[in-house]
């Protein structure tokens, strides 16, 4: 099986796995315990906090550990809302957010908040001017993702951050896909979310940055862990492995960015040379190098994904948090595609184990599937 779904999850790095096992075995103390074994665990937890903070240019005290990206998004947003003036009940987000953000805002809307959604153009970019026009005196929060998990399109966090500061509005970003791939400067934001298993760390671990000046209220009063923002004993082994994987990935990010950019370009070039007709979705100049969202005209994405799996290729039709839905791809619809076009969308997301040698094999298998499909369609 050739794995091409790294935007959904990545295999754990060997070094991170060694750390996970070693810490689980030898540093099993509860970091809230006051004895020496607990203190050792707390030291590892604090070291992990410093590592994540350094990558996003924040301070260790501003990092809160969670169970993953979805929980990070939701807890970070709730923390900002809890710190907002009660007279502000307006939230702005985009049409292409991850389901964890979208679902939370749907819930908040049902509870009385007003939610506005800034659209994207045909390449997947939001308009800063349009975003600016949506801000009112009642706006408490803007939440816009850094990079889209389906197209890889990157939004301008600095421009949005400047706009938010100008209007005195909190700004949160889902940085799960961009973390350790792009440089992130936390000072432009009030909160941002990251995840371990997207950067070759273990599943079940994530974190969010919350600016230390934010006077948020505990999610559950009386909770002592993570400033009261995340209840429960911290996953020290998971955090240590997450920090290890993140540090390794961040150190290698420049070389890997170049390698993946070349790999994706070679894939597109050879796909074009093969005669297979396809549409590359999303701004080609402004997206992550590891994600390629495309459509094969006349071929439904769900069917292609299943056929690829049978042929030994692991691809997806978008966010893993929406698998099983027969609705047209939301991101494609937001970009102005028809229902039929949106259902054609598939995503190839490359990672460390993918090489140029695999490209010909991948294209040959896709070509065989498409030829068989269209041959059947004629009868």
PDB file of C-alpha atoms in Angstrom, residues 220-368:
ATOM      1  CA  UNK A 220     -14.671  23.409  34.639  1.00  0.00           C
ATOM      2  CA  UNK A 221     -14.387  25.427  37.886  1.00  0.00           C
ATOM      3  CA  UNK A 222     -12.067  23.816  40.405  1.00  0.00           C
ATOM      4  CA  UNK A 223      -9.904  22.124  37.777  1.00  0.00           C
ATOM      5  CA  UNK A 224      -6.210  22.443  38.628  1.00  0.00           C
ATOM      6  CA  UNK A 225      -4.559  21.010  35.515  1.00  0.00           C
ATOM      7  CA  UNK A 226      -3.681  23.186  32.506  1.00  0.00           C
ATOM      8  CA  UNK A 227      -4.883  26.419  34.150  1.00  0.00           C
ATOM      9  CA  UNK A 228      -8.327  24.889  34.510  1.00  0.00           C
ATOM     10  CA  UNK A 229      -8.772  24.857  30.728  1.00  0.00           C
ATOM     11  CA  UNK A 230      -8.370  21.096  30.302  1.00  0.00           C
ATOM     12  CA  UNK A 231      -9.375  18.717  33.068  1.00  0.00           C
ATOM     13  CA  UNK A 232      -7.660  15.402  33.767  1.00  0.00           C
ATOM     14  CA  UNK A 233      -4.196  14.000  34.373  1.00  0.00           C
ATOM     15  CA  UNK A 234      -1.851  15.092  31.602  1.00  0.00           C
ATOM     16  CA  UNK A 235      -0.533  12.559  29.088  1.00  0.00           C
ATOM     17  CA  UNK A 236       3.135  13.074  29.931  1.00  0.00           C
ATOM     18  CA  UNK A 237       4.467  10.324  27.660  1.00  0.00           C
ATOM     19  CA  UNK A 238       2.327  11.558  24.782  1.00  0.00           C
ATOM     20  CA  UNK A 239       3.451  15.155  25.316  1.00  0.00           C
ATOM     21  CA  UNK A 240       7.123  14.120  25.402  1.00  0.00           C
ATOM     22  CA  UNK A 241       6.726  12.153  22.161  1.00  0.00           C
ATOM     23  CA  UNK A 242       4.746  15.009  20.573  1.00  0.00           C
ATOM     24  CA  UNK A 243       7.459  17.515  21.487  1.00  0.00           C
ATOM     25  CA  UNK A 244      10.134  15.187  20.107  1.00  0.00           C
ATOM     26  CA  UNK A 245       8.338  14.722  16.792  1.00  0.00           C
ATOM     27  CA  UNK A 246       7.548  18.438  16.506  1.00  0.00           C
ATOM     28  CA  UNK A 247      11.174  19.430  17.141  1.00  0.00           C
ATOM     29  CA  UNK A 248      12.446  16.966  14.538  1.00  0.00           C
ATOM     30  CA  UNK A 249       9.922  18.136  11.950  1.00  0.00           C
ATOM     31  CA  UNK A 250      10.507  21.808  12.601  1.00  0.00           C
ATOM     32  CA  UNK A 251      14.271  21.369  12.288  1.00  0.00           C
ATOM     33  CA  UNK A 252      13.839  19.593   8.934  1.00  0.00           C
ATOM     34  CA  UNK A 253      10.993  21.784   7.637  1.00  0.00           C
ATOM     35  CA  UNK A 254      12.965  23.754   5.027  1.00  0.00           C
ATOM     36  CA  UNK A 255      14.496  20.720   3.342  1.00  0.00           C
ATOM     37  CA  UNK A 256      11.209  18.823   3.520  1.00  0.00           C
ATOM     38  CA  UNK A 257       9.296  21.796   2.107  1.00  0.00           C
ATOM     39  CA  UNK A 258      11.626  21.827  -0.922  1.00  0.00           C
ATOM     40  CA  UNK A 259      11.450  18.034  -1.344  1.00  0.00           C
ATOM     41  CA  UNK A 260       7.650  17.882  -1.131  1.00  0.00           C
ATOM     42  CA  UNK A 261       7.241  20.864  -3.463  1.00  0.00           C
ATOM     43  CA  UNK A 262       9.353  19.077  -6.058  1.00  0.00           C
ATOM     44  CA  UNK A 263       7.535  15.792  -5.472  1.00  0.00           C
ATOM     45  CA  UNK A 264       4.114  17.384  -5.958  1.00  0.00           C
ATOM     46  CA  UNK A 265       5.308  19.232  -9.070  1.00  0.00           C
ATOM     47  CA  UNK A 266       6.700  16.003 -10.555  1.00  0.00           C
ATOM     48  CA  UNK A 267       3.422  14.249  -9.801  1.00  0.00           C
ATOM     49  CA  UNK A 268       1.391  16.960 -11.562  1.00  0.00           C
ATOM     50  CA  UNK A 269       3.796  17.054 -14.533  1.00  0.00           C
ATOM     51  CA  UNK A 270       3.674  13.287 -15.027  1.00  0.00           C
ATOM     52  CA  UNK A 271      -0.096  13.245 -14.575  1.00  0.00           C
ATOM     53  CA  UNK A 272      -0.399  15.842 -17.339  1.00  0.00           C
ATOM     54  CA  UNK A 273       2.044  13.915 -19.556  1.00  0.00           C
ATOM     55  CA  UNK A 274      -0.001  10.730 -19.120  1.00  0.00           C
ATOM     56  CA  UNK A 275      -2.977  12.329 -20.839  1.00  0.00           C
ATOM     57  CA  UNK A 276      -5.220  11.964 -17.790  1.00  0.00           C
ATOM     58  CA  UNK A 277      -7.535  14.972 -17.536  1.00  0.00           C
ATOM     59  CA  UNK A 278      -7.718  16.542 -14.077  1.00  0.00           C
ATOM     60  CA  UNK A 279      -8.293  19.875 -12.328  1.00  0.00           C
ATOM     61  CA  UNK A 280      -5.842  21.056  -9.657  1.00  0.00           C
ATOM     62  CA  UNK A 281      -7.913  22.832  -6.980  1.00  0.00           C
ATOM     63  CA  UNK A 282      -6.722  25.725  -4.835  1.00  0.00           C
ATOM     64  CA  UNK A 283      -4.294  28.586  -5.313  1.00  0.00           C
ATOM     65  CA  UNK A 284      -1.169  26.993  -6.866  1.00  0.00           C
ATOM     66  CA  UNK A 285       1.148  29.717  -5.506  1.00  0.00           C
ATOM     67  CA  UNK A 286      -0.197  29.728  -1.983  1.00  0.00           C
ATOM     68  CA  UNK A 287      -0.650  26.276  -0.523  1.00  0.00           C
ATOM     69  CA  UNK A 288       1.152  23.640   1.501  1.00  0.00           C
ATOM     70  CA  UNK A 289       3.562  21.530  -0.556  1.00  0.00           C
ATOM     71  CA  UNK A 290       2.292  18.214   0.793  1.00  0.00           C
ATOM     72  CA  UNK A 291      -1.376  18.581  -0.222  1.00  0.00           C
ATOM     73  CA  UNK A 292      -2.779  18.153  -3.727  1.00  0.00           C
ATOM     74  CA  UNK A 293      -6.561  18.438  -4.040  1.00  0.00           C
ATOM     75  CA  UNK A 294      -7.750  17.483  -7.521  1.00  0.00           C
ATOM     76  CA  UNK A 295     -10.774  16.398  -9.533  1.00  0.00           C
ATOM     77  CA  UNK A 296     -10.996  13.864 -12.339  1.00  0.00           C
ATOM     78  CA  UNK A 297     -13.922  15.029 -14.480  1.00  0.00           C
ATOM     79  CA  UNK A 298     -16.737  12.476 -14.522  1.00  0.00           C
ATOM     80  CA  UNK A 299     -15.300  10.338 -11.711  1.00  0.00           C
ATOM     81  CA  UNK A 300     -16.908  10.505  -8.276  1.00  0.00           C
ATOM     82  CA  UNK A 301     -14.319  10.913  -5.536  1.00  0.00           C
ATOM     83  CA  UNK A 302     -15.774   8.322  -3.159  1.00  0.00           C
ATOM     84  CA  UNK A 303     -15.712   5.695  -5.905  1.00  0.00           C
ATOM     85  CA  UNK A 304     -12.151   6.574  -6.922  1.00  0.00           C
ATOM     86  CA  UNK A 305     -11.000   6.408  -3.307  1.00  0.00           C
ATOM     87  CA  UNK A 306     -12.443   2.894  -2.890  1.00  0.00           C
ATOM     88  CA  UNK A 307     -10.981   1.735  -6.197  1.00  0.00           C
ATOM     89  CA  UNK A 308      -7.589   3.174  -5.240  1.00  0.00           C
ATOM     90  CA  UNK A 309      -7.706   1.330  -1.927  1.00  0.00           C
ATOM     91  CA  UNK A 310      -8.306  -1.917  -3.795  1.00  0.00           C
ATOM     92  CA  UNK A 311      -5.342  -1.070  -6.029  1.00  0.00           C
ATOM     93  CA  UNK A 312      -3.031  -0.344  -3.079  1.00  0.00           C
ATOM     94  CA  UNK A 313      -3.261   3.447  -2.904  1.00  0.00           C
ATOM     95  CA  UNK A 314      -4.468   5.221   0.248  1.00  0.00           C
ATOM     96  CA  UNK A 315      -6.034   8.563  -0.743  1.00  0.00           C
ATOM     97  CA  UNK A 316      -9.034  10.477   0.624  1.00  0.00           C
ATOM     98  CA  UNK A 317     -11.969  12.636  -0.383  1.00  0.00           C
ATOM     99  CA  UNK A 318     -11.144  15.326   2.170  1.00  0.00           C
ATOM    100  CA  UNK A 319     -11.108  15.763   5.930  1.00  0.00           C
ATOM    101  CA  UNK A 320     -11.111  12.467   7.824  1.00  0.00           C
ATOM    102  CA  UNK A 321     -13.589  14.025  10.262  1.00  0.00           C
ATOM    103  CA  UNK A 322     -16.222  14.040   7.492  1.00  0.00           C
ATOM    104  CA  UNK A 323     -15.691  10.535   6.097  1.00  0.00           C
ATOM    105  CA  UNK A 324     -18.914   8.714   5.297  1.00  0.00           C
ATOM    106  CA  UNK A 325     -20.836  11.828   4.316  1.00  0.00           C
ATOM    107  CA  UNK A 326     -22.494  11.644   0.905  1.00  0.00           C
ATOM    108  CA  UNK A 327     -22.826  15.425   0.760  1.00  0.00           C
ATOM    109  CA  UNK A 328     -20.757  17.421  -1.751  1.00  0.00           C
ATOM    110  CA  UNK A 329     -17.358  18.493  -0.430  1.00  0.00           C
ATOM    111  CA  UNK A 330     -17.885  21.666   1.631  1.00  0.00           C
ATOM    112  CA  UNK A 331     -14.645  23.330   0.645  1.00  0.00           C
ATOM    113  CA  UNK A 332     -15.373  22.814  -3.046  1.00  0.00           C
ATOM    114  CA  UNK A 333     -18.869  24.242  -2.632  1.00  0.00           C
ATOM    115  CA  UNK A 334     -17.447  27.283  -0.824  1.00  0.00           C
ATOM    116  CA  UNK A 335     -15.092  27.785  -3.777  1.00  0.00           C
ATOM    117  CA  UNK A 336     -18.072  27.944  -6.122  1.00  0.00           C
ATOM    118  CA  UNK A 337     -18.081  24.420  -7.524  1.00  0.00           C
ATOM    119  CA  UNK A 338     -21.311  22.644  -8.450  1.00  0.00           C
ATOM    120  CA  UNK A 339     -22.552  19.658  -6.435  1.00  0.00           C
ATOM    121  CA  UNK A 340     -21.372  17.333  -9.198  1.00  0.00           C
ATOM    122  CA  UNK A 341     -17.914  18.928  -9.310  1.00  0.00           C
ATOM    123  CA  UNK A 342     -17.635  18.929  -5.516  1.00  0.00           C
ATOM    124  CA  UNK A 343     -18.335  15.185  -5.395  1.00  0.00           C
ATOM    125  CA  UNK A 344     -15.406  14.565  -7.748  1.00  0.00           C
ATOM    126  CA  UNK A 345     -12.847  15.937  -5.287  1.00  0.00           C
ATOM    127  CA  UNK A 346     -10.022  13.714  -4.001  1.00  0.00           C
ATOM    128  CA  UNK A 347      -6.935  14.572  -1.966  1.00  0.00           C
ATOM    129  CA  UNK A 348      -3.394  13.261  -2.261  1.00  0.00           C
ATOM    130  CA  UNK A 349      -1.297  14.276   0.747  1.00  0.00           C
ATOM    131  CA  UNK A 350       2.379  13.372   0.699  1.00  0.00           C
ATOM    132  CA  UNK A 351       4.780  12.681   3.550  1.00  0.00           C
ATOM    133  CA  UNK A 352       8.250  11.523   4.494  1.00  0.00           C
ATOM    134  CA  UNK A 353       7.799   7.997   3.148  1.00  0.00           C
ATOM    135  CA  UNK A 354       6.711   9.110  -0.322  1.00  0.00           C
ATOM    136  CA  UNK A 355       9.374   9.210  -3.041  1.00  0.00           C
ATOM    137  CA  UNK A 356       9.652  10.139  -6.707  1.00  0.00           C
ATOM    138  CA  UNK A 357       9.986   6.428  -7.545  1.00  0.00           C
ATOM    139  CA  UNK A 358       6.366   5.913  -6.486  1.00  0.00           C
ATOM    140  CA  UNK A 359       4.908   8.485  -8.893  1.00  0.00           C
ATOM    141  CA  UNK A 360       4.831   6.298 -12.020  1.00  0.00           C
ATOM    142  CA  UNK A 361       3.196   3.471 -10.070  1.00  0.00           C
ATOM    143  CA  UNK A 362       0.540   5.794  -8.632  1.00  0.00           C
ATOM    144  CA  UNK A 363      -0.311   7.324 -12.018  1.00  0.00           C
ATOM    145  CA  UNK A 364      -0.432   3.924 -13.726  1.00  0.00           C
ATOM    146  CA  UNK A 365      -2.885   2.616 -11.150  1.00  0.00           C
ATOM    147  CA  UNK A 366      -5.086   5.735 -11.384  1.00  0.00           C
ATOM    148  CA  UNK A 367      -5.035   5.546 -15.183  1.00  0.00           C
ATOM    149  CA  UNK A 368      -6.157   1.910 -15.081  1.00  0.00           C
TER     150      UNK A 368
END
